[in-house]
Amino acid sequence: MNETSAPVTREVTAAAAFAGMRSVVPVVFKAACPGCRGRFELAAGALRLAVGGSSRTTFYSFTCPECGTAVRKPAGERIVQLLSGAGVRTLRLHSAV
């Protein structure tokens, strides 16, 4: 006769589950203001990405932390991938055809 044993379950605490994990370093992007020519680093939360149907309607924007100017720059495919992959808030623009 074979005995079937019940599976052993173990409770894992949150501390044990995350033991050994390293802290996550926030992503920052280097940026420059065309108005005041300031150079600085911005966190992903300081940027906005708009993806449109063409290169003319795809851009990222931010407010210059030095002079307060609203800055808008074109975003090619690689920039879109980098920004969206880093958690930058993205707005998808739809054309009214």
CSV table of C-alpha atoms in Angstrom, one decimal:
chain,number,residue,atom,x,y,z
A,1,MET,CA,0.0,0.0,0.0
A,2,ASN,CA,1.4,3.4,-1.0
A,3,GLU,CA,1.0,6.3,1.3
A,4,THR,CA,0.2,9.7,-0.2
A,5,SER,CA,1.5,12.6,1.9
A,6,ALA,CA,-0.1,15.9,1.9
A,7,PRO,CA,1.9,18.7,0.3
A,8,VAL,CA,3.9,20.8,2.7
A,9,THR,CA,2.9,24.5,2.6
A,10,ARG,CA,5.1,27.1,4.1
A,11,GLU,CA,4.2,30.7,4.8
A,12,VAL,CA,6.6,33.3,3.5
A,13,THR,CA,6.8,36.7,5.1
A,14,ALA,CA,7.2,39.8,3.0
A,15,ALA,CA,10.6,40.4,4.5
A,16,ALA,CA,11.8,36.9,3.5
A,17,ALA,CA,10.4,37.3,0.0
A,18,PHE,CA,12.2,40.5,-0.7
A,19,ALA,CA,15.4,39.6,1.2
A,20,GLY,CA,18.5,40.2,-0.9
A,21,MET,CA,16.8,42.5,-3.4
A,22,ARG,CA,18.5,45.7,-4.2
A,23,SER,CA,16.8,49.1,-4.1
A,24,VAL,CA,15.6,50.4,-7.4
A,25,VAL,CA,17.4,53.5,-8.7
A,26,PRO,CA,15.0,56.0,-10.2
A,27,VAL,CA,15.4,56.7,-13.9
A,28,VAL,CA,16.5,60.2,-14.8
A,29,PHE,CA,16.9,61.8,-18.2
A,30,LYS,CA,19.3,64.5,-19.2
A,31,ALA,CA,17.5,67.5,-20.7
A,32,ALA,CA,18.3,71.0,-21.8
A,33,CYS,CA,16.2,74.2,-22.1
A,34,PRO,CA,16.4,76.0,-25.4
A,35,GLY,CA,15.3,79.2,-23.6
A,36,CYS,CA,17.7,79.6,-20.8
A,37,ARG,CA,20.2,77.0,-22.0
A,38,GLY,CA,20.1,75.3,-18.7
A,39,ARG,CA,21.1,71.6,-18.4
A,40,PHE,CA,19.6,69.4,-15.8
A,41,GLU,CA,18.3,65.9,-15.0
A,42,LEU,CA,14.5,65.1,-14.9
A,43,ALA,CA,12.7,62.2,-13.3
A,44,ALA,CA,10.3,60.3,-15.5
A,45,GLY,CA,7.4,62.0,-13.6
A,46,ALA,CA,8.5,65.4,-14.9
A,47,LEU,CA,8.2,64.4,-18.6
A,48,ARG,CA,5.1,63.9,-20.8
A,49,LEU,CA,5.1,61.9,-24.0
A,50,ALA,CA,2.5,62.4,-26.8
A,51,VAL,CA,2.5,59.8,-29.6
A,52,GLY,CA,0.7,60.8,-32.7
A,53,GLY,CA,0.3,59.4,-36.2
A,54,SER,CA,3.3,61.1,-37.6
A,55,SER,CA,6.7,62.5,-36.6
A,56,ARG,CA,5.1,66.0,-36.4
A,57,THR,CA,2.6,64.9,-33.8
A,58,THR,CA,5.0,62.7,-31.7
A,59,PHE,CA,6.9,64.7,-29.0
A,60,TYR,CA,7.8,64.9,-25.4
A,61,SER,CA,7.5,67.9,-23.2
A,62,PHE,CA,8.5,69.2,-19.8
A,63,THR,CA,8.7,72.4,-17.8
A,64,CYS,CA,12.2,73.8,-17.4
A,65,PRO,CA,13.0,73.7,-13.6
A,66,GLU,CA,15.3,76.8,-14.0
A,67,CYS,CA,13.2,79.3,-15.9
A,68,GLY,CA,9.7,77.7,-16.0
A,69,THR,CA,9.5,77.6,-19.8
A,70,ALA,CA,7.3,74.9,-21.3
A,71,VAL,CA,9.6,72.9,-23.6
A,72,ARG,CA,8.4,70.6,-26.4
A,73,LYS,CA,10.8,68.5,-28.4
A,74,PRO,CA,10.2,65.9,-31.2
A,75,ALA,CA,10.5,62.2,-30.2
A,76,GLY,CA,11.7,59.7,-32.7
A,77,GLU,CA,11.0,56.0,-32.4
A,78,ARG,CA,13.9,55.3,-30.1
A,79,ILE,CA,13.0,58.2,-27.7
A,80,VAL,CA,9.4,56.9,-27.6
A,81,GLN,CA,10.7,53.5,-26.6
A,82,LEU,CA,13.1,54.8,-23.9
A,83,LEU,CA,10.5,57.2,-22.4
A,84,SER,CA,7.6,54.8,-22.4
A,85,GLY,CA,9.7,52.0,-21.1
A,86,ALA,CA,10.8,54.2,-18.1
A,87,GLY,CA,7.3,55.0,-17.1
A,88,VAL,CA,6.9,58.4,-18.6
A,89,ARG,CA,3.2,59.3,-18.8
A,90,THR,CA,2.1,58.7,-22.4
A,91,LEU,CA,-0.8,60.2,-24.3
A,92,ARG,CA,-1.8,58.5,-27.5
A,93,LEU,CA,-3.2,60.9,-30.1
A,94,HIS,CA,-5.8,59.6,-32.5
A,95,SER,CA,-6.5,61.2,-35.8
A,96,ALA,CA,-10.1,62.1,-36.7
A,97,VAL,CA,-10.3,60.7,-40.2
